[in-house]
């Protein structure tokens, strides 16, 4: 069975601080995909990144960066110089690779509050 | 391009009543998913349509839930009769078939269902 653990439930930082959101996953599959989604107060889930299990390169997109380490089954997300607009719930998710376009297994989410 | 839309945004019903949720996926997306988030828990998969066919309905909690996708366009999720534990946010997502097997799911804003 697949499982995603986001041990942090709530994080509060002051604007311009860096913050790392942790994600640990469990799967028996050798091929899988990992995702991060952001849920702002408006409610919709916004796709941030997709990473496949064969690509362990870290990725940077503006103030966002992701660290994928298969050895520790982790896919952590760092926001550099956080801003108030980053306040949201962040979900890490894992795909079930039984065929293309298959279901996601989510963690419980981390509520990030960035104070001015 | 319009995103995934869901209707209604919020529904409050009494235990024993019936409610129907609607999801309109992104035009041209063959894959449609329903997920649910109960307060404080993970977002959990309910089912997956490919066009009008149910590809995977392993997450449907019981036979009080009925999902349809007539014509392979919009989908409805009916709960009949509703129970208190059905309260939560119901998300719909859609994705395009990709030959590589990699995909991203685009989520709607969710329908918040409250059963009293």
Tab-separated table of C-alpha atoms in Angstrom:
chain	number	residue	atom	x	y	z
A	1	UNK	CA	0.000	0.000	0.000
A	2	UNK	CA	1.126	3.520	-0.692
A	3	UNK	CA	1.396	6.152	2.011
A	4	UNK	CA	2.417	9.793	2.236
A	5	UNK	CA	3.366	11.350	5.568
A	6	UNK	CA	3.489	15.056	6.177
A	7	UNK	CA	4.488	15.146	9.817
A	8	UNK	CA	4.249	18.927	10.137
A	9	UNK	CA	0.658	20.060	10.480
A	10	UNK	CA	1.033	23.802	10.884
A	11	UNK	CA	3.987	26.104	10.292
A	12	UNK	CA	4.096	29.810	10.989
A	13	UNK	CA	6.914	32.030	9.753
A	14	UNK	CA	7.591	35.696	9.338
A	15	UNK	CA	7.822	37.087	5.840
A	16	UNK	CA	11.228	36.661	4.161
A	17	UNK	CA	12.087	33.599	6.220
A	18	UNK	CA	12.909	30.372	4.423
A	19	UNK	CA	10.672	27.405	5.199
A	20	UNK	CA	10.903	23.713	4.353
A	21	UNK	CA	7.877	21.460	4.135
A	22	UNK	CA	8.651	17.797	4.661
A	23	UNK	CA	7.195	14.846	2.789
A	24	UNK	CA	8.011	11.184	3.329
A	25	UNK	CA	6.454	8.479	1.211
A	26	UNK	CA	6.124	4.704	1.173
A	27	UNK	CA	5.661	2.571	-1.904
A	28	UNK	CA	6.707	-0.843	-3.151
A	29	UNK	CA	6.695	0.327	-6.739
A	30	UNK	CA	9.907	1.132	-8.550
A	31	UNK	CA	8.141	3.537	-10.888
A	32	UNK	CA	6.045	6.274	-9.344
A	33	UNK	CA	5.427	9.999	-9.437
A	34	UNK	CA	5.525	12.543	-6.649
A	35	UNK	CA	3.624	15.813	-6.594
A	36	UNK	CA	3.148	18.968	-4.586
A	37	UNK	CA	-0.107	20.886	-4.681
A	38	UNK	CA	-0.972	24.221	-3.076
A	39	UNK	CA	-4.442	24.994	-1.734
A	40	UNK	CA	-4.890	28.751	-1.242
A	41	UNK	CA	-7.840	30.144	0.712
A	42	UNK	CA	-9.929	30.112	-2.481
A	43	UNK	CA	-10.031	26.315	-2.165
A	44	UNK	CA	-8.790	24.876	-5.438
A	45	UNK	CA	-5.728	22.659	-5.547
A	46	UNK	CA	-2.988	24.212	-7.629
A	47	UNK	CA	-0.399	21.930	-9.191
A	48	UNK	CA	3.179	22.921	-8.323
A	49	UNK	CA	5.473	20.109	-9.431
A	50	UNK	CA	5.637	16.521	-10.654
A	51	UNK	CA	8.725	14.350	-10.242
A	52	UNK	CA	9.201	10.809	-11.507
A	53	UNK	CA	11.050	8.195	-9.515
A	54	UNK	CA	13.937	7.990	-11.977
A	55	UNK	CA	14.813	11.646	-11.801
A	56	UNK	CA	16.514	12.589	-8.552
A	57	UNK	CA	17.694	15.975	-9.697
A	58	UNK	CA	16.661	18.778	-7.445
A	59	UNK	CA	14.484	21.399	-9.044
A	60	UNK	CA	14.301	25.132	-8.557
A	61	UNK	CA	11.533	27.383	-9.784
A	62	UNK	CA	11.886	30.938	-8.611
A	63	UNK	CA	11.603	30.956	-4.834
A	64	UNK	CA	10.509	27.302	-4.786
A	65	UNK	CA	12.856	24.338	-4.693
A	66	UNK	CA	12.371	20.628	-4.253
A	67	UNK	CA	14.756	18.025	-2.861
A	68	UNK	CA	14.000	14.446	-3.901
A	69	UNK	CA	15.990	11.743	-2.111
A	70	UNK	CA	15.079	8.130	-2.878
A	71	UNK	CA	17.461	6.858	-0.191
A	72	UNK	CA	15.297	8.428	2.500
A	73	UNK	CA	12.002	8.318	0.538
A	74	UNK	CA	11.601	12.040	0.928
A	75	UNK	CA	10.459	14.831	-1.347
A	76	UNK	CA	10.844	18.069	0.568
A	77	UNK	CA	9.733	21.499	-0.572
A	78	UNK	CA	11.515	24.718	0.343
A	79	UNK	CA	10.190	28.228	-0.073
A	80	UNK	CA	12.921	30.841	0.021
A	81	UNK	CA	12.157	34.357	1.230
A	82	UNK	CA	8.551	33.496	2.008
A	83	UNK	CA	5.768	35.958	1.233
A	84	UNK	CA	2.296	36.441	2.663
A	85	UNK	CA	0.846	35.081	-0.595
A	86	UNK	CA	2.524	31.761	0.152
A	87	UNK	CA	0.064	31.217	2.999
A	88	UNK	CA	-1.882	28.097	2.043
A	89	UNK	CA	-2.228	24.399	2.704
A	90	UNK	CA	0.403	22.364	0.880
A	91	UNK	CA	-0.162	18.742	-0.061
A	92	UNK	CA	2.377	16.166	-1.098
A	93	UNK	CA	1.020	13.290	-3.196
A	94	UNK	CA	2.158	10.004	-4.722
A	95	UNK	CA	0.788	8.344	-7.808
A	96	UNK	CA	-0.393	4.804	-8.131
A	97	UNK	CA	1.254	3.830	-11.395
A	98	UNK	CA	-1.198	1.148	-12.431
A	99	UNK	CA	-1.457	2.488	-15.935
A	100	UNK	CA	-1.355	6.068	-17.087
A	101	UNK	CA	-3.526	8.672	-15.477
A	102	UNK	CA	-4.103	6.957	-12.170
A	103	UNK	CA	-5.099	7.995	-8.699
A	104	UNK	CA	-3.145	10.114	-6.254
A	105	UNK	CA	-2.410	9.278	-2.621
A	106	UNK	CA	-2.185	12.458	-0.554
A	107	UNK	CA	-0.632	13.413	2.743
A	108	UNK	CA	-2.705	15.281	5.316
A	109	UNK	CA	-1.367	18.642	4.236
A	110	UNK	CA	0.673	21.341	5.946
A	111	UNK	CA	-0.911	24.681	6.775
A	112	UNK	CA	1.638	27.414	6.183
A	113	UNK	CA	1.027	30.869	7.602
A	114	UNK	CA	3.350	33.659	6.566
A	115	UNK	CA	3.035	36.731	8.759
A	116	UNK	CA	3.975	40.188	7.518
B	1	UNK	CA	-9.136	27.787	-21.234
B	2	UNK	CA	-11.671	27.225	-18.467
B	3	UNK	CA	-10.542	25.137	-15.525
B	4	UNK	CA	-12.374	22.382	-13.715
B	5	UNK	CA	-15.634	23.687	-12.307
B	6	UNK	CA	-17.780	22.231	-9.570
B	7	UNK	CA	-21.315	22.938	-8.476
B	8	UNK	CA	-22.508	23.763	-5.901
B	9	UNK	CA	-19.653	25.308	-3.977
B	10	UNK	CA	-21.380	24.551	-0.697
B	11	UNK	CA	-24.309	22.341	0.250
B	12	UNK	CA	-25.963	21.893	3.624
B	13	UNK	CA	-28.435	19.038	3.906
B	14	UNK	CA	-30.045	16.995	6.632
B	15	UNK	CA	-29.195	13.404	7.338
B	16	UNK	CA	-31.239	11.135	5.098
B	17	UNK	CA	-31.581	13.621	2.260
B	18	UNK	CA	-30.094	13.293	-1.197
B	19	UNK	CA	-27.458	15.531	-2.727
B	20	UNK	CA	-25.986	15.597	-6.216
B	21	UNK	CA	-22.631	17.178	-6.908
B	22	UNK	CA	-21.574	18.134	-10.396
B	23	UNK	CA	-18.155	18.408	-11.992
B	24	UNK	CA	-17.287	19.856	-15.394
B	25	UNK	CA	-13.765	18.845	-16.389
B	26	UNK	CA	-11.459	20.764	-18.660
B	27	UNK	CA	-12.665	20.393	-22.227
B	28	UNK	CA	-11.016	17.477	-23.965
B	29	UNK	CA	-9.863	15.743	-20.800
B	30	UNK	CA	-10.829	12.100	-20.926
B	31	UNK	CA	-9.852	11.355	-17.336
B	32	UNK	CA	-12.037	12.540	-14.497
B	33	UNK	CA	-11.451	11.827	-10.813
B	34	UNK	CA	-13.419	12.359	-7.631
B	35	UNK	CA	-11.660	12.810	-4.292
B	36	UNK	CA	-12.902	13.665	-0.810
B	37	UNK	CA	-11.342	15.363	2.172
B	38	UNK	CA	-12.955	14.832	5.521
B	39	UNK	CA	-12.022	17.472	8.117
B	40	UNK	CA	-8.403	17.105	9.212
B	41	UNK	CA	-7.783	13.997	7.169
B	42	UNK	CA	-6.084	13.230	3.902
B	43	UNK	CA	-7.626	13.877	0.526
B	44	UNK	CA	-8.800	10.427	-0.488
B	45	UNK	CA	-9.496	8.995	-3.912
B	46	UNK	CA	-13.056	7.950	-4.677
B	47	UNK	CA	-13.125	6.982	-8.332
B	48	UNK	CA	-11.744	7.505	-11.801
B	49	UNK	CA	-13.541	7.746	-15.129
B	50	UNK	CA	-11.972	7.358	-18.514
B	51	UNK	CA	-14.503	8.992	-20.785
B	52	UNK	CA	-17.798	7.492	-19.665
B	53	UNK	CA	-16.348	4.291	-18.217
B	54	UNK	CA	-15.445	3.717	-14.592
B	55	UNK	CA	-11.759	2.821	-14.595
B	56	UNK	CA	-11.352	2.481	-10.846
B	57	UNK	CA	-14.011	2.874	-8.177
B	58	UNK	CA	-12.076	1.260	-5.358
B	59	UNK	CA	-12.333	4.351	-3.175
B	60	UNK	CA	-16.118	4.634	-3.132
B	61	UNK	CA	-17.101	4.247	0.534
B	62	UNK	CA	-20.382	2.374	0.076
B	63	UNK	CA	-23.397	1.959	-2.152
B	64	UNK	CA	-24.945	5.220	-1.001
B	65	UNK	CA	-22.578	6.897	-3.440
B	66	UNK	CA	-23.324	6.811	-7.163
B	67	UNK	CA	-21.157	8.469	-9.790
B	68	UNK	CA	-22.034	8.901	-13.418
B	69	UNK	CA	-20.432	10.449	-16.449
B	70	UNK	CA	-22.914	10.254	-19.268
B	71	UNK	CA	-21.436	11.055	-22.659
B	72	UNK	CA	-17.967	11.359	-21.211
B	73	UNK	CA	-18.300	15.038	-20.414
B	74	UNK	CA	-19.489	16.262	-17.024
B	75	UNK	CA	-19.871	13.965	-14.055
B	76	UNK	CA	-22.279	13.788	-11.141
B	77	UNK	CA	-21.787	12.268	-7.720
B	78	UNK	CA	-24.968	11.463	-5.848
B	79	UNK	CA	-25.135	10.673	-2.163
B	80	UNK	CA	-28.379	8.964	-1.138
B	81	UNK	CA	-29.224	8.920	1.705
B	82	UNK	CA	-26.613	11.227	3.194
B	83	UNK	CA	-25.091	10.418	6.581
B	84	UNK	CA	-23.213	12.663	8.993
B	85	UNK	CA	-19.866	11.089	8.117
B	86	UNK	CA	-20.296	12.129	4.481
B	87	UNK	CA	-19.511	15.723	5.419
B	88	UNK	CA	-16.351	17.012	3.819
B	89	UNK	CA	-14.988	18.673	0.724
B	90	UNK	CA	-15.461	16.806	-2.529
B	91	UNK	CA	-12.893	17.553	-5.187
B	92	UNK	CA	-13.041	16.784	-8.850
B	93	UNK	CA	-9.959	16.615	-11.060
B	94	UNK	CA	-9.315	15.980	-14.720
B	95	UNK	CA	-6.325	15.108	-16.818
B	96	UNK	CA	-5.420	14.534	-20.410
B	97	UNK	CA	-4.199	11.183	-21.588
B	98	UNK	CA	-0.467	11.278	-22.199
B	99	UNK	CA	1.431	8.604	-24.028
B	100	UNK	CA	4.378	8.810	-21.671
B	101	UNK	CA	2.218	7.849	-18.754
B	102	UNK	CA	3.114	10.983	-16.874
B	103	UNK	CA	0.244	13.326	-16.127
B	104	UNK	CA	-0.912	16.112	-13.942
B	105	UNK	CA	-4.378	16.355	-12.552
B	106	UNK	CA	-6.124	19.714	-12.571
B	107	UNK	CA	-8.410	20.197	-9.615
B	108	UNK	CA	-11.609	22.119	-9.181
B	109	UNK	CA	-12.377	24.304	-6.144
B	110	UNK	CA	-14.336	21.567	-4.435
B	111	UNK	CA	-17.852	21.270	-3.052
B	112	UNK	CA	-18.133	21.595	0.699
B	113	UNK	CA	-20.854	19.208	1.875
B	114	UNK	CA	-22.265	19.559	5.361
B	115	UNK	CA	-24.701	16.927	6.609
B	116	UNK	CA	-26.563	17.914	9.776
